[in-house]
Amino acid sequence: MRRRVDLIGNVPGSASGSEREREREREKERTHQKGIDWKGISLTRHAFNDHNHCDLTAMLGDVSHNENDGSVDQIAVGNLLGPGIEVASLPELGPGGSWSTCTNGCHTDPPRDVAHVQFRSRIAFKLVWCPPDFESFVLVDDAGGLLARGRPGGALPQEGLRAANYALVRGSKYAKEAEAAVE
């Protein structure tokens, strides 16, 4: 059976819309489960815990081993993530996988971040902390559309990191819902 590929603009490495939707649903389920020894956890504990690793990128298998050729600013040339993506992804969902990729570069149109440039993929969702207090967040899709809002409790990433996350998206389509959340 051939895998369906959505070819939109310059992002042919994207998983199809239904695959991105499954990633979103899996993430909702994970937030409700406790005590699970997640495969690849040591490789992914930074995800959504700093200012920059706030994109969830679902990608096809043939792009998961792409390396940064220098086209993504502020990312190491090479940036070999493929082996980690394989370990942390669920093979029963098919070839490819998902990874928490760097947000920096998303403020341009078109975005010049790791998801769009290195992996030639759209994001399943992006976490953006909301100004001015950065105590709530929004999840937005690749077009900047609102998927969810949240105000977490417990230990949060440092306030400076949350503010820096918003600074990375300020002025872009991804900032609009975060800014609207405070109006």
mmCIF file of C-alpha atoms in Angstrom:
data_model
loop_
_atom_site.group_PDB
_atom_site.id
_atom_site.type_symbol
_atom_site.label_atom_id
_atom_site.label_comp_id
_atom_site.label_asym_id
_atom_site.label_seq_id
_atom_site.Cartn_x
_atom_site.Cartn_y
_atom_site.Cartn_z
ATOM 1 C CA MET A 1 0.000 0.000 0.000
ATOM 2 C CA ARG A 2 1.385 3.388 -0.951
ATOM 3 C CA ARG A 3 1.524 6.122 1.689
ATOM 4 C CA ARG A 4 -0.460 9.288 0.927
ATOM 5 C CA VAL A 5 1.684 12.426 0.735
ATOM 6 C CA ASP A 6 0.311 15.954 0.765
ATOM 7 C CA LEU A 7 2.420 18.123 -1.503
ATOM 8 C CA ILE A 8 1.803 21.682 -0.431
ATOM 9 C CA GLY A 9 4.296 24.337 -1.409
ATOM 10 C CA ASN A 10 7.845 23.386 -0.546
ATOM 11 C CA VAL A 11 7.014 20.887 2.214
ATOM 12 C CA PRO A 12 6.819 17.493 0.468
ATOM 13 C CA GLY A 13 8.301 15.686 3.480
ATOM 14 C CA SER A 14 5.206 16.321 5.590
ATOM 15 C CA ALA A 15 3.178 13.471 6.905
ATOM 16 C CA SER A 16 -0.375 13.587 5.585
ATOM 17 C CA GLY A 17 -3.091 15.527 7.348
ATOM 18 C CA SER A 18 -4.483 12.358 8.925
ATOM 19 C CA GLU A 19 -1.028 11.435 10.257
ATOM 20 C CA ARG A 20 -0.593 14.889 11.813
ATOM 21 C CA GLU A 21 -4.066 14.533 13.326
ATOM 22 C CA ARG A 22 -3.100 11.140 14.840
ATOM 23 C CA GLU A 23 -0.019 12.798 16.379
ATOM 24 C CA ARG A 24 -2.218 15.471 17.958
ATOM 25 C CA GLU A 25 -4.586 12.823 19.349
ATOM 26 C CA ARG A 26 -1.682 10.737 20.697
ATOM 27 C CA GLU A 27 -0.330 13.829 22.462
ATOM 28 C CA LYS A 28 -3.716 14.466 24.093
ATOM 29 C CA GLU A 29 -3.732 10.851 25.350
ATOM 30 C CA ARG A 30 -0.167 11.110 26.684
ATOM 31 C CA THR A 31 -1.009 14.127 28.807
ATOM 32 C CA HIS A 32 -3.522 11.981 30.699
ATOM 33 C CA GLN A 33 -1.298 8.937 31.226
ATOM 34 C CA LYS A 34 1.093 8.621 34.172
ATOM 35 C CA GLY A 35 3.949 6.308 35.001
ATOM 36 C CA ILE A 36 4.780 5.153 31.497
ATOM 37 C CA ASP A 37 8.410 4.513 30.614
ATOM 38 C CA TRP A 38 8.317 6.300 27.267
ATOM 39 C CA LYS A 39 10.683 4.912 24.654
ATOM 40 C CA GLY A 40 13.306 7.526 23.849
ATOM 41 C CA ILE A 41 12.485 9.703 26.877
ATOM 42 C CA SER A 42 16.128 10.632 27.514
ATOM 43 C CA LEU A 43 16.341 11.909 23.939
ATOM 44 C CA THR A 44 13.198 14.006 24.210
ATOM 45 C CA ARG A 45 13.081 15.429 27.740
ATOM 46 C CA HIS A 46 14.000 18.874 26.393
ATOM 47 C CA ALA A 47 10.840 18.935 24.277
ATOM 48 C CA PHE A 48 8.564 21.837 25.210
ATOM 49 C CA ASN A 49 10.777 22.582 28.239
ATOM 50 C CA ASP A 50 12.857 25.398 26.783
ATOM 51 C CA HIS A 51 12.275 28.362 24.485
ATOM 52 C CA ASN A 52 13.157 26.693 21.212
ATOM 53 C CA HIS A 53 12.197 22.990 21.053
ATOM 54 C CA CYS A 54 8.486 23.766 20.765
ATOM 55 C CA ASP A 55 7.436 22.371 17.373
ATOM 56 C CA LEU A 56 6.085 18.850 16.975
ATOM 57 C CA THR A 57 7.088 17.772 13.475
ATOM 58 C CA ALA A 58 5.547 14.656 11.959
ATOM 59 C CA MET A 59 7.605 13.534 8.984
ATOM 60 C CA LEU A 60 7.979 10.819 6.408
ATOM 61 C CA GLY A 61 10.710 8.208 6.801
ATOM 62 C CA ASP A 62 12.697 9.370 3.801
ATOM 63 C CA VAL A 63 13.261 12.836 5.315
ATOM 64 C CA SER A 64 13.817 11.863 8.965
ATOM 65 C CA HIS A 65 17.557 11.474 8.356
ATOM 66 C CA ASN A 66 17.964 14.821 6.572
ATOM 67 C CA GLU A 67 20.773 16.957 7.961
ATOM 68 C CA ASN A 68 21.041 20.728 8.142
ATOM 69 C CA ASP A 69 23.243 21.859 5.266
ATOM 70 C CA GLY A 70 23.605 25.312 6.809
ATOM 71 C CA SER A 71 20.250 26.565 5.508
ATOM 72 C CA VAL A 72 18.708 26.830 9.004
ATOM 73 C CA ASP A 73 20.257 29.720 10.929
ATOM 74 C CA GLN A 74 21.489 29.055 14.462
ATOM 75 C CA ILE A 75 21.380 25.278 13.970
ATOM 76 C CA ALA A 76 24.535 23.187 13.790
ATOM 77 C CA VAL A 77 25.528 22.041 10.321
ATOM 78 C CA GLY A 78 24.722 18.350 10.296
ATOM 79 C CA ASN A 79 22.155 18.306 13.115
ATOM 80 C CA LEU A 80 21.732 14.542 12.693
ATOM 81 C CA LEU A 81 18.424 13.671 14.373
ATOM 82 C CA GLY A 82 17.381 10.588 12.379
ATOM 83 C CA PRO A 83 18.653 7.923 14.810
ATOM 84 C CA GLY A 84 16.883 9.632 17.726
ATOM 85 C CA ILE A 85 13.696 10.000 15.715
ATOM 86 C CA GLU A 86 13.750 6.255 14.977
ATOM 87 C CA VAL A 87 14.241 5.328 18.647
ATOM 88 C CA ALA A 88 11.543 7.687 19.923
ATOM 89 C CA SER A 89 8.915 6.978 17.247
ATOM 90 C CA LEU A 90 6.327 4.228 17.177
ATOM 91 C CA PRO A 91 6.921 1.877 14.237
ATOM 92 C CA GLU A 92 3.311 0.657 14.282
ATOM 93 C CA LEU A 93 2.315 4.093 12.960
ATOM 94 C CA GLY A 94 4.344 3.482 9.795
ATOM 95 C CA PRO A 95 7.606 4.812 8.411
ATOM 96 C CA GLY A 96 8.796 8.197 9.547
ATOM 97 C CA GLY A 97 8.186 9.639 12.932
ATOM 98 C CA SER A 98 7.855 12.792 14.950
ATOM 99 C CA TRP A 99 10.311 14.983 16.777
ATOM 100 C CA SER A 100 10.353 18.167 18.790
ATOM 101 C CA THR A 101 12.165 20.545 16.454
ATOM 102 C CA CYS A 102 13.540 24.053 16.910
ATOM 103 C CA THR A 103 11.214 27.013 16.502
ATOM 104 C CA ASN A 104 13.858 29.594 15.621
ATOM 105 C CA GLY A 105 13.396 30.864 12.070
ATOM 106 C CA CYS A 106 9.606 30.468 12.120
ATOM 107 C CA HIS A 107 9.032 34.240 12.236
ATOM 108 C CA THR A 108 9.718 34.556 8.494
ATOM 109 C CA ASP A 109 7.289 33.910 5.661
ATOM 110 C CA PRO A 110 7.773 31.200 4.600
ATOM 111 C CA PRO A 111 9.148 29.757 7.857
ATOM 112 C CA ARG A 112 12.886 28.946 7.856
ATOM 113 C CA ASP A 113 12.948 26.597 10.848
ATOM 114 C CA VAL A 114 14.106 22.978 11.199
ATOM 115 C CA ALA A 115 10.694 21.484 10.352
ATOM 116 C CA HIS A 116 10.203 23.413 7.135
ATOM 117 C CA VAL A 117 13.797 23.568 5.874
ATOM 118 C CA GLN A 118 15.730 20.545 7.181
ATOM 119 C CA PHE A 119 12.811 18.087 7.123
ATOM 120 C CA ARG A 120 10.743 19.821 4.402
ATOM 121 C CA SER A 121 7.690 19.197 6.606
ATOM 122 C CA ARG A 122 4.872 21.124 8.183
ATOM 123 C CA ILE A 123 4.434 21.095 11.939
ATOM 124 C CA ALA A 124 1.669 19.117 13.647
ATOM 125 C CA PHE A 125 1.615 21.834 16.315
ATOM 126 C CA LYS A 126 3.691 24.593 17.894
ATOM 127 C CA LEU A 127 3.618 25.612 21.557
ATOM 128 C CA VAL A 128 3.665 29.397 22.081
ATOM 129 C CA TRP A 129 3.696 31.027 25.520
ATOM 130 C CA CYS A 130 1.271 33.964 25.819
ATOM 131 C CA PRO A 131 2.369 37.468 26.777
ATOM 132 C CA PRO A 132 2.491 39.392 29.003
ATOM 133 C CA ASP A 133 2.914 36.992 31.963
ATOM 134 C CA PHE A 134 3.801 33.836 29.966
ATOM 135 C CA GLU A 135 1.814 31.626 32.334
ATOM 136 C CA SER A 136 -0.539 30.265 29.674
ATOM 137 C CA PHE A 137 0.149 28.890 26.220
ATOM 138 C CA VAL A 138 -1.515 28.101 22.925
ATOM 139 C CA LEU A 139 -0.958 25.230 20.540
ATOM 140 C CA VAL A 140 -1.216 26.328 16.922
ATOM 141 C CA ASP A 141 -1.099 24.419 13.639
ATOM 142 C CA ASP A 142 1.171 25.053 10.670
ATOM 143 C CA ALA A 143 -1.080 27.863 9.428
ATOM 144 C CA GLY A 144 -1.108 29.527 12.859
ATOM 145 C CA GLY A 145 -4.659 28.355 13.645
ATOM 146 C CA LEU A 146 -5.622 27.677 17.245
ATOM 147 C CA LEU A 147 -5.703 24.005 18.288
ATOM 148 C CA ALA A 148 -5.779 24.395 22.090
ATOM 149 C CA ARG A 149 -5.095 26.737 25.005
ATOM 150 C CA GLY A 150 -3.679 25.830 28.378
ATOM 151 C CA ARG A 151 -2.582 27.165 31.757
ATOM 152 C CA PRO A 152 -0.394 24.486 33.312
ATOM 153 C CA GLY A 153 0.269 24.068 37.000
ATOM 154 C CA GLY A 154 3.335 22.756 38.744
ATOM 155 C CA ALA A 155 6.894 23.385 37.639
ATOM 156 C CA LEU A 156 7.100 25.379 34.421
ATOM 157 C CA PRO A 157 10.086 26.232 32.257
ATOM 158 C CA GLN A 158 11.818 29.354 33.582
ATOM 159 C CA GLU A 159 9.935 32.584 32.855
ATOM 160 C CA GLY A 160 12.829 33.895 30.756
ATOM 161 C CA LEU A 161 12.609 30.811 28.541
ATOM 162 C CA ARG A 162 8.847 31.227 28.144
ATOM 163 C CA ALA A 163 9.328 34.896 27.177
ATOM 164 C CA ALA A 164 12.105 33.914 24.736
ATOM 165 C CA ASN A 165 9.743 31.376 23.142
ATOM 166 C CA TYR A 166 7.240 34.131 22.393
ATOM 167 C CA ALA A 167 10.046 36.390 21.113
ATOM 168 C CA LEU A 168 10.935 33.733 18.512
ATOM 169 C CA VAL A 169 7.431 33.869 17.006
ATOM 170 C CA ARG A 170 6.620 37.579 17.542
ATOM 171 C CA GLY A 171 5.411 39.195 14.320
ATOM 172 C CA SER A 172 4.569 35.879 12.655
ATOM 173 C CA LYS A 173 1.374 33.972 11.935
ATOM 174 C CA TYR A 174 2.239 31.791 14.933
ATOM 175 C CA ALA A 175 2.053 34.713 17.406
ATOM 176 C CA LYS A 176 -1.492 35.835 16.593
ATOM 177 C CA GLU A 177 -3.362 33.350 18.790
ATOM 178 C CA ALA A 178 -0.968 33.898 21.719
ATOM 179 C CA GLU A 179 -1.546 37.630 21.450
ATOM 180 C CA ALA A 180 -5.309 37.186 21.101
ATOM 181 C CA ALA A 181 -5.394 35.063 24.262
ATOM 182 C CA VAL A 182 -4.655 38.152 26.378
ATOM 183 C CA GLU A 183 -7.212 40.447 24.736
#
